[in-house]
XYZ file of C-alpha atoms in Angstrom:
774
model
C 8.885 -15.027 -18.367
C 7.146 -15.863 -21.621
C 3.783 -14.312 -20.759
C 3.126 -11.963 -23.665
C -0.660 -12.096 -24.060
C -3.336 -12.733 -21.452
C -7.088 -13.257 -21.543
C -9.534 -12.759 -18.695
C -12.945 -14.360 -19.030
C -15.534 -12.719 -16.843
C -15.825 -8.919 -16.804
C -17.290 -8.546 -13.343
C -15.608 -6.534 -10.605
C -12.824 -9.069 -10.062
C -12.275 -10.069 -13.680
C -12.160 -6.469 -14.890
C -9.842 -5.505 -12.035
C -7.469 -8.368 -12.853
C -7.442 -7.335 -16.513
C -6.632 -3.743 -15.547
C -3.726 -4.790 -13.369
C -2.274 -7.036 -16.062
C -2.420 -4.005 -18.336
C -0.518 -2.105 -15.611
C 2.299 -4.579 -16.238
C 2.338 -3.511 -19.896
C 0.781 -6.770 -21.135
C -2.049 -6.837 -23.726
C -5.147 -8.469 -22.265
C -8.369 -9.696 -23.845
C -11.428 -9.186 -21.613
C -14.381 -11.404 -22.534
C -17.859 -12.019 -21.178
C -21.156 -13.422 -22.386
C -23.363 -11.833 -25.044
C -26.377 -10.237 -23.315
C -29.712 -11.357 -24.691
C -30.987 -8.917 -27.311
C -27.985 -6.607 -27.034
C -26.990 -4.611 -30.109
C -23.437 -4.463 -28.760
C -22.430 -8.109 -28.446
C -19.470 -7.139 -26.238
C -21.567 -4.790 -24.114
C -20.602 -6.319 -20.748
C -16.870 -6.076 -21.358
C -17.164 -2.592 -22.899
C -19.195 -1.384 -19.927
C -16.667 -2.895 -17.525
C -13.813 -1.066 -19.262
C -15.703 2.232 -19.070
C -16.271 1.698 -15.337
C -12.595 0.926 -14.806
C -11.670 4.320 -16.239
C -14.034 6.106 -13.840
C -13.387 4.058 -10.705
C -11.793 5.575 -7.605
C -9.401 4.287 -6.414
C -8.216 3.808 -9.969
C -7.619 0.215 -11.165
C -5.198 1.528 -13.804
C -1.835 2.947 -12.707
C -2.029 5.202 -15.755
C -5.071 5.802 -17.939
C -3.084 4.982 -21.060
C -2.937 1.376 -19.822
C -6.609 1.027 -20.745
C -5.497 0.837 -24.373
C -3.990 -2.569 -23.625
C -7.411 -4.019 -22.710
C -9.448 -5.320 -25.651
C -13.127 -6.010 -24.844
C -14.875 -8.921 -26.511
C -17.325 -11.754 -25.963
C -17.102 -15.500 -25.561
C -19.214 -16.395 -28.588
C -17.332 -14.372 -31.202
C -13.836 -14.008 -29.800
C -12.966 -17.380 -28.305
C -10.631 -18.236 -31.249
C -8.407 -15.285 -30.230
C -7.441 -17.254 -27.117
C -5.181 -19.362 -29.303
C -2.640 -16.513 -29.074
C -2.787 -16.223 -25.283
C -0.131 -17.541 -22.914
C -2.373 -17.294 -19.844
C -6.165 -17.526 -19.677
C -7.813 -16.488 -16.390
C -11.365 -17.579 -15.633
C -13.281 -15.240 -13.305
C -16.906 -16.172 -13.975
C -19.807 -17.115 -11.699
C -19.004 -19.573 -8.884
C -20.923 -22.515 -10.324
C -18.982 -25.667 -11.103
C -21.055 -26.806 -14.092
C -20.733 -23.438 -15.844
C -16.987 -23.310 -15.210
C -16.421 -26.812 -16.553
C -18.474 -26.079 -19.651
C -16.201 -23.088 -20.290
C -13.075 -25.194 -19.685
C -14.126 -27.673 -22.337
C -14.418 -24.797 -24.803
C -11.024 -23.485 -23.758
C -9.447 -26.914 -24.175
C -10.497 -26.848 -27.823
C -8.868 -23.478 -28.635
C -5.904 -22.997 -26.281
C -2.389 -23.559 -27.560
C -0.493 -26.526 -26.187
C 1.502 -24.725 -23.482
C -1.099 -22.090 -22.546
C -1.865 -21.921 -18.842
C -5.452 -21.728 -17.617
C -6.337 -20.661 -14.102
C -9.435 -19.920 -12.058
C -9.870 -17.051 -9.624
C -12.263 -19.109 -7.525
C -12.070 -18.985 -3.754
C -14.791 -21.527 -3.035
C -14.534 -24.508 -5.412
C -11.728 -27.057 -4.853
C -9.186 -27.556 -7.627
C -9.823 -31.290 -7.876
C -13.491 -30.613 -8.642
C -12.679 -28.002 -11.275
C -10.489 -30.352 -13.352
C -12.465 -33.541 -12.811
C -13.130 -35.246 -16.172
C -11.081 -32.759 -18.189
C -8.224 -33.808 -20.541
C -4.965 -34.711 -18.804
C -2.942 -32.042 -20.624
C -5.490 -29.385 -19.705
C -5.339 -30.403 -16.032
C -1.528 -30.295 -16.136
C -1.659 -26.644 -17.224
C -4.480 -25.651 -14.872
C -4.267 -24.054 -11.414
C -6.102 -21.672 -9.116
C -4.744 -18.107 -8.967
C -6.744 -16.376 -6.250
C -6.432 -12.587 -6.458
C -7.699 -10.338 -3.689
C -9.920 -7.347 -4.358
C -9.007 -4.763 -5.576
C -6.353 -6.578 -7.646
C -4.146 -3.517 -8.156
C -3.807 -2.713 -4.472
C -4.023 -6.052 -2.636
C -0.653 -7.754 -2.834
C -1.623 -11.339 -2.012
C -1.911 -13.971 -4.725
C -2.712 -17.485 -3.536
C -1.758 -20.258 -5.968
C -3.277 -23.718 -5.623
C -1.895 -26.633 -7.607
C -2.083 -30.425 -7.534
C 0.258 -33.324 -8.240
C -0.967 -33.153 -11.844
C 0.099 -29.533 -12.323
C 3.137 -28.963 -14.505
C 5.816 -27.342 -12.329
C 7.179 -25.269 -15.206
C 3.722 -23.735 -15.574
C 3.599 -22.970 -11.844
C 7.027 -21.353 -11.963
C 6.105 -19.298 -15.033
C 2.956 -17.871 -13.412
C 4.647 -17.357 -10.039
C 7.519 -15.411 -11.589
C 5.200 -13.302 -13.747
C 2.920 -12.424 -10.834
C 5.891 -11.637 -8.602
C 7.951 -9.450 -10.947
C 5.313 -8.041 -13.293
C 2.222 -7.789 -11.087
C 4.035 -7.125 -7.809
C 2.297 -9.931 -5.977
C 3.369 -11.818 -2.909
C 2.838 -15.309 -4.280
C 1.843 -17.817 -1.610
C 1.468 -21.529 -2.440
C -1.620 -23.016 -0.791
C -3.081 -26.455 -0.425
C -6.416 -27.387 -1.971
C -8.432 -26.718 1.175
C -11.548 -24.595 1.885
C -10.830 -20.862 1.734
C -7.129 -21.592 1.148
C -5.105 -19.618 3.754
C -6.116 -15.975 4.121
C -9.882 -16.370 3.954
C -9.878 -19.538 6.077
C -8.256 -17.651 8.959
C -9.620 -14.214 8.056
C -13.263 -15.308 8.068
C -12.750 -17.080 11.389
C -11.192 -13.903 12.811
C -14.009 -11.646 11.543
C -16.773 -13.944 12.801
C -15.078 -14.348 16.168
C -14.477 -10.633 16.615
C -18.053 -9.696 15.675
C -19.744 -12.377 17.771
C -17.590 -11.731 20.833
C -18.242 -7.975 20.607
C -21.976 -8.620 20.529
C -21.818 -11.154 23.374
C -19.700 -8.858 25.568
C -21.771 -5.725 24.941
C -18.982 -3.680 23.369
C -19.578 -0.734 21.090
C -18.275 -0.983 17.533
C -15.782 1.786 18.339
C -14.468 -0.146 21.355
C -14.136 -3.366 19.377
C -12.317 -1.663 16.500
C -10.016 0.174 18.917
C -8.968 -3.174 20.403
C -8.619 -5.345 17.293
C -7.147 -2.518 15.216
C -3.828 -0.826 15.850
C -2.925 -2.592 19.136
C -2.904 -5.875 17.209
C -1.121 -4.432 14.177
C -4.329 -4.464 12.154
C -5.519 -1.442 10.105
C -7.457 1.130 12.127
C -10.671 0.039 10.385
C -10.645 -2.865 12.847
C -13.234 -5.524 12.150
C -16.465 -3.535 11.874
C -14.908 -0.868 9.659
C -13.436 -3.633 7.489
C -16.824 -5.323 7.184
C -18.353 -2.037 6.010
C -15.563 -1.664 3.483
C -15.837 -5.107 1.867
C -19.628 -5.369 2.191
C -21.601 -6.922 5.032
C -23.702 -8.917 2.567
C -20.587 -10.788 1.438
C -20.318 -12.722 4.704
C -23.389 -15.002 4.254
C -22.095 -16.044 0.817
C -18.667 -16.838 2.250
C -20.215 -18.788 5.105
C -22.356 -20.912 2.781
C -19.360 -21.555 0.566
C -17.133 -22.559 3.475
C -19.775 -24.799 5.022
C -20.054 -26.844 1.842
C -16.454 -27.955 2.087
C -15.247 -27.537 5.685
C -14.473 -30.673 7.716
C -17.351 -31.577 10.002
C -15.320 -30.901 13.153
C -13.837 -27.577 12.014
C -14.282 -24.795 14.616
C -15.266 -22.348 11.875
C -18.542 -24.258 11.457
C -19.590 -23.156 14.923
C -19.155 -19.548 13.867
C -20.802 -19.840 10.462
C -23.989 -18.141 11.590
C -25.246 -14.654 10.868
C -26.523 -12.816 13.975
C -30.126 -11.520 13.655
C -28.895 -7.916 13.887
C -26.629 -8.347 10.866
C -29.245 -10.240 8.862
C -31.659 -7.375 9.460
C -29.014 -4.879 8.302
C -28.563 -6.822 5.077
C -32.320 -7.106 4.523
C -32.801 -3.354 4.933
C -29.912 -2.323 2.682
C -27.357 -1.503 5.375
C -24.635 -3.491 3.657
C -21.722 -1.148 4.347
C -20.194 1.653 2.338
C -21.792 0.437 -0.890
C -25.239 0.545 0.758
C -27.073 2.976 3.016
C -24.435 2.497 5.657
C -23.267 -0.357 7.830
C -21.913 -0.612 11.323
C -20.949 3.016 10.697
C -22.880 5.510 8.588
C -22.897 9.194 7.696
C -26.145 10.918 8.678
C -26.826 13.917 6.433
C -30.373 14.674 7.636
C -29.322 17.885 9.403
C -27.413 19.139 6.377
C -24.148 18.149 8.030
C -22.196 14.907 7.867
C -22.468 13.248 11.268
C -20.707 9.933 11.712
C -22.929 7.449 13.517
C -22.519 3.860 14.649
C -24.967 1.093 15.345
C -25.746 -0.233 18.792
C -24.948 -3.951 18.572
C -27.721 -4.752 21.044
C -30.621 -2.585 19.831
C -29.763 -1.875 16.202
C -30.247 1.861 16.752
C -27.802 4.466 15.403
C -26.306 7.293 17.428
C -23.346 9.680 16.981
C -20.033 7.833 17.148
C -18.067 8.211 20.361
C -14.318 7.523 20.582
C -13.444 4.422 22.578
C -12.035 5.101 26.038
C -10.382 1.900 27.218
C -7.477 1.698 29.632
C -6.394 -1.553 27.981
C -5.840 0.236 24.663
C -3.792 2.907 26.436
C -1.750 0.196 28.164
C -1.016 -1.443 24.805
C 0.632 1.738 23.491
C 3.548 1.251 25.856
C 3.313 -2.408 26.854
C 2.321 -3.964 23.555
C 0.182 -7.010 22.999
C 1.004 -8.610 26.335
C -0.211 -5.554 28.221
C -3.403 -5.544 26.149
C -4.506 -9.100 26.927
C -3.361 -8.860 30.554
C -5.531 -5.823 31.284
C -8.664 -6.619 33.332
C -11.060 -4.197 31.618
C -13.507 -5.350 28.959
C -11.097 -4.344 26.178
C -8.410 -6.647 27.557
C -10.878 -9.489 27.997
C -12.187 -8.983 24.468
C -8.651 -8.922 23.056
C -7.869 -12.259 24.700
C -11.072 -13.901 23.482
C -10.420 -12.845 19.874
C -6.688 -13.536 19.856
C -6.816 -16.825 21.742
C -9.367 -18.339 19.377
C -7.917 -16.916 16.156
C -4.278 -17.747 16.872
C -5.127 -21.171 18.219
C -7.129 -21.879 15.060
C -4.232 -20.754 12.822
C -1.774 -22.968 14.729
C -4.062 -25.948 14.318
C -4.258 -25.517 10.511
C -0.564 -26.098 9.719
C 0.310 -28.240 7.791
C -3.292 -28.787 6.602
C -3.569 -25.510 4.648
C 0.119 -24.699 4.026
C 3.475 -26.403 4.289
C 4.916 -23.892 6.738
C 4.154 -20.995 9.044
C 5.816 -18.471 6.709
C 3.103 -18.965 4.086
C 0.391 -18.350 6.678
C 2.046 -15.221 8.039
C 2.584 -13.815 4.543
C -0.988 -14.542 3.478
C -2.488 -12.706 6.441
C -0.145 -9.751 6.109
C -0.712 -9.299 2.378
C -4.349 -10.423 2.187
C -5.735 -8.702 5.297
C -3.068 -6.015 5.813
C -2.041 -7.357 9.208
C 1.293 -5.946 10.307
C 2.173 -9.283 11.914
C 1.191 -12.806 10.928
C -0.481 -15.176 13.433
C 2.765 -16.895 14.423
C 4.574 -13.581 14.825
C 1.750 -12.486 17.143
C 2.116 -15.651 19.220
C 5.840 -14.989 19.553
C 5.039 -11.468 20.778
C 2.804 -12.964 23.449
C 5.340 -15.679 24.223
C 4.498 -19.125 22.860
C 4.794 -20.797 26.262
C 2.713 -18.137 28.039
C 0.095 -18.310 25.296
C -0.121 -22.119 25.461
C -0.306 -22.041 29.252
C -3.179 -19.554 29.272
C -5.037 -21.604 26.647
C -4.699 -24.670 28.858
C -5.862 -22.692 31.900
C -8.956 -21.650 29.957
C -9.634 -25.274 29.068
C -8.759 -24.876 25.403
C -6.764 -27.536 23.582
C -3.190 -26.635 22.694
C -2.439 -27.494 19.027
C 0.569 -29.788 18.472
C 2.474 -27.105 16.520
C 2.086 -24.656 19.408
C 3.309 -27.306 21.854
C 6.483 -27.674 19.770
C 6.996 -23.904 19.817
C 6.743 -23.507 23.595
C 10.463 -23.685 24.278
C 11.965 -21.561 21.485
C 8.989 -19.871 19.789
C 8.027 -20.029 16.132
C 11.041 -17.943 15.097
C 14.570 -18.109 16.459
C 17.058 -15.329 15.802
C 20.700 -16.340 15.872
C 23.660 -14.051 15.315
C 23.593 -14.321 11.538
C 20.246 -15.859 10.605
C 16.587 -16.313 11.451
C 15.092 -19.789 11.675
C 11.436 -20.834 11.645
C 9.668 -23.839 13.130
C 8.684 -26.690 10.844
C 5.654 -28.957 11.455
C 8.055 -31.787 12.327
C 9.583 -29.740 15.142
C 12.828 -28.824 13.369
C 13.943 -25.287 12.503
C 14.960 -24.170 9.025
C 16.771 -20.964 8.005
C 14.443 -18.272 6.693
C 15.429 -17.638 3.070
C 14.066 -14.908 0.859
C 13.622 -15.424 -2.892
C 16.551 -14.253 -5.042
C 16.337 -10.509 -5.572
C 14.467 -9.812 -2.324
C 16.338 -7.681 0.213
C 14.530 -6.512 3.346
C 15.957 -3.993 5.754
C 14.079 -5.718 8.590
C 16.132 -8.883 8.021
C 19.414 -6.983 8.063
C 18.501 -5.062 11.213
C 17.994 -8.257 13.227
C 21.666 -9.154 12.865
C 23.487 -5.823 12.562
C 24.136 -2.505 14.268
C 23.590 0.824 12.495
C 26.520 2.832 11.177
C 24.850 5.980 12.525
C 21.673 6.446 14.538
C 19.484 8.994 16.271
C 15.816 9.061 17.313
C 14.566 9.867 13.801
C 16.924 8.107 11.377
C 19.545 5.395 11.023
C 22.233 4.495 8.523
C 22.738 0.810 7.649
C 25.292 -1.166 5.675
C 23.365 -3.194 3.077
C 26.426 -4.794 1.508
C 28.687 -4.314 -1.510
C 29.723 -0.857 -0.333
C 26.188 0.547 -0.328
C 24.605 2.210 2.717
C 20.905 2.779 3.367
C 19.506 5.875 5.088
C 16.317 4.938 6.940
C 13.755 7.344 8.427
C 11.818 6.123 11.469
C 10.155 9.242 12.855
C 6.363 9.397 13.177
C 4.959 8.983 9.657
C 8.609 9.354 8.586
C 8.126 13.111 8.807
C 11.299 15.098 8.250
C 12.680 16.969 11.242
C 16.004 18.531 12.337
C 17.320 15.150 13.489
C 16.880 13.697 9.994
C 18.495 16.771 8.452
C 21.453 16.316 10.810
C 21.656 12.647 9.848
C 21.834 13.575 6.151
C 24.816 15.825 6.798
C 26.573 13.133 8.899
C 25.813 10.478 6.285
C 27.359 12.457 3.433
C 30.474 12.926 5.541
C 30.730 9.249 6.552
C 29.938 7.424 3.293
C 33.216 8.127 1.414
C 35.241 6.534 4.202
C 34.066 2.945 3.639
C 31.168 3.028 1.162
C 30.557 4.108 -2.410
C 26.808 4.744 -2.758
C 23.687 5.592 -0.767
C 20.065 4.444 -0.987
C 17.326 6.403 0.839
C 14.681 3.875 1.839
C 12.640 2.586 4.761
C 10.009 -0.044 5.465
C 7.358 2.100 7.120
C 3.815 2.529 5.847
C 4.939 5.481 3.702
C 8.250 6.871 2.485
C 7.596 10.271 4.087
C 4.559 12.421 4.810
C 6.760 15.524 4.487
C 8.258 18.021 6.896
C 7.240 17.859 10.548
C 4.790 20.740 10.451
C 3.938 20.231 14.105
C 7.422 21.405 15.070
C 7.176 24.318 12.652
C 3.803 25.370 14.057
C 4.966 25.022 17.651
C 7.950 27.281 17.023
C 5.845 29.806 15.091
C 3.184 30.042 17.806
C 5.873 30.770 20.379
C 7.438 33.350 18.096
C 10.569 31.266 17.738
C 11.370 32.611 14.307
C 15.056 31.797 14.662
C 14.096 28.128 15.026
C 11.789 28.354 12.010
C 14.546 29.953 9.953
C 17.009 27.336 11.131
C 14.690 24.500 10.076
C 14.092 26.013 6.622
C 17.729 26.823 5.929
C 18.799 23.493 7.458
C 16.589 21.602 5.043
C 17.922 23.528 2.077
C 21.494 22.919 3.128
C 20.976 19.209 3.846
C 19.293 18.573 0.505
C 21.946 20.536 -1.354
C 24.648 18.531 0.446
C 22.916 15.344 -0.648
C 22.602 16.515 -4.246
C 26.323 17.305 -4.596
C 27.636 14.367 -2.570
C 30.704 12.689 -4.148
C 28.806 9.396 -4.573
C 25.526 8.267 -6.203
C 22.359 8.814 -4.166
C 19.309 6.740 -5.083
C 15.849 7.422 -3.679
C 13.594 4.389 -3.241
C 10.115 5.759 -2.484
C 6.847 3.935 -1.929
C 3.446 4.941 -0.605
C 3.233 8.647 0.184
C 6.223 10.836 -0.639
C 4.768 14.285 -0.115
C 6.065 17.795 0.443
C 9.541 17.562 1.946
C 9.494 13.831 1.172
C 9.057 14.680 -2.506
C 11.754 17.358 -2.301
C 14.384 14.939 -1.025
C 13.637 12.691 -4.009
C 14.033 15.622 -6.395
C 17.605 16.039 -5.110
C 18.607 12.388 -5.689
C 20.709 11.314 -8.662
C 18.112 8.736 -9.641
C 15.015 7.027 -8.269
C 13.923 3.420 -8.118
C 10.299 3.819 -7.119
C 7.698 1.282 -6.110
C 4.826 1.389 -8.591
C 2.468 2.421 -5.776
C 4.178 5.718 -5.017
C 1.988 8.771 -4.435
C 4.238 11.784 -4.831
C 3.763 15.528 -4.991
C 4.631 18.981 -3.687
C 1.539 19.577 -1.558
C 2.654 22.552 0.537
C 0.052 24.930 -0.924
C -2.627 22.795 0.725
C -1.440 24.089 4.096
C -0.778 27.647 2.994
C 2.935 27.303 2.232
C 5.172 26.798 -0.778
C 7.982 24.249 -1.141
C 10.879 25.627 0.873
C 13.602 22.982 0.617
C 14.470 23.400 -3.063
C 11.407 21.789 -4.592
C 10.483 24.785 -6.752
C 14.060 25.107 -7.979
C 14.390 21.406 -8.842
C 11.062 21.282 -10.686
C 12.031 24.383 -12.662
C 15.288 22.765 -13.677
C 13.539 19.555 -14.779
C 10.927 21.315 -16.875
C 13.403 23.836 -18.299
C 15.614 21.015 -19.567
C 12.738 18.837 -20.769
C 13.161 18.460 -24.558
C 9.397 18.128 -25.004
C 8.768 21.574 -23.544
C 8.133 24.507 -25.934
C 11.132 26.827 -26.241
C 11.517 29.973 -24.183
C 11.652 30.732 -20.467
C 7.890 31.103 -19.921
C 6.422 27.596 -20.649
C 8.458 25.742 -17.955
C 7.536 28.361 -15.362
C 3.819 28.128 -16.139
C 3.952 24.325 -16.122
C 5.580 24.261 -12.687
C 3.054 26.791 -11.405
C 0.216 24.630 -12.720
C 1.586 21.553 -10.909
C 2.658 23.084 -7.604
C -0.087 25.691 -7.058
C -2.854 23.077 -6.868
C -0.807 20.583 -4.802
C -0.798 17.995 -7.591
C -0.214 14.421 -6.415
C 0.702 11.658 -8.869
C -1.324 8.536 -8.013
C 1.369 6.098 -9.155
C 5.026 6.073 -10.128
C 3.920 5.930 -13.766
C 1.843 9.106 -13.362
C 4.769 10.711 -11.526
C 6.752 10.642 -14.774
C 4.084 12.811 -16.412
C 4.806 15.562 -13.880
C 8.595 14.927 -13.799
C 8.507 14.045 -10.110
C 10.237 11.005 -11.608
C 12.521 11.375 -14.583
C 11.781 9.203 -17.591
C 15.052 7.394 -16.874
C 14.034 6.508 -13.302
C 13.146 2.896 -12.572
C 9.879 1.413 -11.331
C 9.613 -1.774 -9.282
C 6.269 -3.581 -9.152
C 6.994 -5.806 -6.139
C 7.487 -3.878 -2.903
C 9.780 -6.602 -1.506
C 12.188 -6.142 -4.426
C 12.492 -2.373 -4.122
C 15.591 -2.188 -1.929
C 17.512 -4.749 -3.987
C 16.603 -2.933 -7.209
C 17.643 0.423 -5.732
C 20.932 -1.035 -4.516
C 21.643 -2.452 -7.986
C 20.829 0.947 -9.494
C 23.265 2.618 -7.087
C 26.069 0.171 -7.898
C 25.544 0.672 -11.630
C 26.299 4.391 -11.186
C 29.448 4.116 -9.059
C 32.089 3.788 -11.766
C 33.070 7.198 -13.104
C 30.470 8.987 -10.978
C 30.621 12.781 -10.960
C 28.201 15.025 -9.021
C 25.875 17.132 -11.201
C 26.878 20.576 -12.386
C 24.981 23.397 -10.619
C 22.241 24.667 -12.943
C 21.897 28.203 -14.226
C 18.365 29.570 -14.608
C 17.070 32.012 -17.217
C 13.703 33.140 -15.867
C 11.166 35.642 -17.284
C 10.688 37.719 -14.095
C 7.819 40.209 -13.853
C 6.127 39.162 -17.108
C 5.562 35.618 -15.890
C 4.663 36.668 -12.351
C 1.913 38.969 -13.592
C 0.549 36.254 -15.904
C 0.349 33.778 -13.024
C -1.253 36.316 -10.697
C -3.883 37.119 -13.341
C -4.744 33.409 -13.587
C -5.182 33.241 -9.807
C -7.375 36.340 -9.810
C -9.611 34.658 -12.403
C -9.991 31.675 -10.081
C -10.866 34.031 -7.223
C -13.510 35.717 -9.348
C -15.029 32.301 -10.103
C -15.105 31.386 -6.410
C -12.523 28.617 -6.902
C -9.841 30.252 -4.781
C -9.874 32.136 -1.480
C -8.094 35.456 -0.887
C -5.410 33.585 1.029
C -4.966 31.126 -1.837
C -3.995 34.188 -3.856
C -1.396 35.163 -1.239
C 0.188 31.709 -1.426
C 0.046 31.673 -5.222
C 1.726 35.081 -5.403
C 4.592 33.810 -3.247
C 4.947 30.782 -5.500
C 4.777 32.939 -8.630
C 7.556 35.139 -7.273
C 9.894 32.160 -6.841
C 9.109 30.480 -10.157
C 9.397 33.690 -12.164
C 12.690 34.657 -10.528
C 11.258 37.560 -8.546
C 12.281 40.994 -9.821
C 14.743 39.668 -12.385
C 14.269 40.142 -16.122
C 14.928 37.840 -19.052
C 18.446 39.117 -19.564
C 19.519 38.051 -16.065
C 20.796 34.663 -15.031
C 20.046 33.165 -11.631
C 22.094 30.625 -9.761
C 20.757 27.755 -7.706
C 21.536 29.754 -4.561
C 19.565 32.726 -5.892
C 16.442 30.603 -6.254
C 16.961 28.961 -2.865
C 17.143 32.431 -1.331
C 13.839 33.330 -2.996
C 12.226 30.112 -1.749
C 13.558 30.796 1.727
C 12.269 34.362 1.793
C 8.793 33.554 0.496
C 8.409 30.439 2.660
C 9.380 32.179 5.897
C 7.079 35.109 5.135
C 4.142 32.711 4.705
C 4.930 30.917 7.969
C 4.515 34.231 9.781
C 0.928 34.665 8.598
C -1.958 33.619 10.917
C -3.847 32.081 7.989
C -0.952 29.667 7.437
C -0.960 28.585 11.083
C -4.721 28.006 10.863
C -4.284 25.787 7.806
C -1.421 23.851 9.363
C -3.434 23.378 12.549
C -6.406 22.059 10.582
C -4.202 19.583 8.748
C -2.543 18.359 11.943
C -5.925 17.930 13.623
C -7.788 16.248 10.777
C -4.999 14.771 8.668
C -6.379 16.647 5.661
C -5.374 19.986 4.099
C -7.925 22.778 4.301
C -9.773 22.939 1.009
C -11.468 25.953 -0.526
């Protein structure tokens, strides 16, 4: 893709974050800023920004070693270095005169084919390039990243008729493959796509909540999960991004919005919110926001603001029948409900979706761009036009008309067939001229959701399904709650391994949920344990071991394709795959000790094998055992696929995909590459140190107890783990088979399940979503 060196000018929050993410792609990046007056370190701003990046949480770098790819500098001394850069990104203050002055300097040093882009979200492209050389304008565009750049997938690209299309393609391909971005082409209009609609949605939701007398909890309960929006809702989101950001966005939008744009009517800041900003209640970065944590009593008490009085009081969960109705009846049930939640939902949705429908083709050529921008930029599960289809385009238009609201022309065209039509073999989407075009993904993008619209599963139960994804490859999909692993999934694994050889030649384990898997279904385990159903507990433990072992020795390649959280049992299933093709944002680890257990489905055994055969490990049976104990005993979680290789949750030969939409296709290609000549792995033989290692590990735990860093029950769990990793009562002259270690895991795991302290920890985790910490 011919992007080998990049420069970012402007080392503020956005500029530094962009530089860090480019380094995540393995690309050297020069980070420049101004020289502070009187500073002894002329690159102080960029150096300080780099230091902050290394301390930030969540981390901008996918691995700390990536920081070595960022070179700090300053504009006065280091501008000549830009002559070596293929892409120069400007992320400085939002003032046109200052930007253009910088561009003139860049024009004098950039190489002929270097691309220059701005991260602006408020200044039109035609103003940025006005009066600049023709060749510079041809290689200039807007590349609007969302904050934080590592985690937010949307990248809006704005070009003009002057822009060289080869340059656009080069940046689009680089950002797609290397940065993992969903690249959305936008027109040169105020706020582009996501912020134009997103700001309208936020302002509408806040103003309507105030006008209707809702609590912030009630408003967030309505505009959150029932609408496919993160549970932060609108008030939690405002706290997260900063309440003081809204006035700046409003002023920026007002400078360039058409005079008749409905957003102008909403571009006001309510007195309550202005007072919050003035007094430092700007959200999480300030003293609090619509929500705050009150620590005055020595405890952390979550409070929320009264939208009428401005007073804080302890937060109370929303109790709305409309929200309950939406759980079973969906969006239609929500807006049809007569309570205040249903009325509020209609007011917010009717205005927001109507506004989005009225903006095409002004802000984008098609509805797909708008849907993608809102899903990737604001983390909506469904785009505006997908939401209208859920409501029924004709029903939605009819209710708008009944309310006296104008029906946009695009919505009128959608009334008969909707915005999307699903035929037997394809999906079509509505064009602004009223025609329908087939929905086509970019080459190399394969989505299970697309396949499922036009196919039936090979196998299916309530927790998992098996799909044919073409070329003789099948895909095992989990769809239980949080993709937690239960007996139905274990049964599906066994059935899958039996079925695949009949008509297929490889398997990919993948799904398109929020996370790959949160681990074993501990709720089922706890339920059985509380009732004394130890036979059921034993069956679940042994069933998991058997299913994973069946998968490991299947007569065909098995590729795991994880993303998001892959914890506990979710990590263990990956450890039994032949290879992994992981999304870069994979958070993986054996976290069982956090709930008072140890890995029971072969995780200890697989980690021991990986570290024992690692050529970088010191010789002898003891170092691998101690390394595994160090990783597993503290429930280590790798915060990226790159970090996962440090712990051998991923092998160094496993692949990493930056773009989430390309993960399944990459995993399928990996599976096909392994088919020819495939042989299942040979069962490992373990040489473990036995009592010597177990005593050493127990001594380390006792030291932690003496320091107050571990509880007595932590020691119980650690002793069970030490027994498995050391090989129990064996000695160094013995050899242990895979089955021997599985038996040890089984015995120690089931003993821990029987302890009341374990049930207390599991119960705490199920109730709070967090493991009990010391």
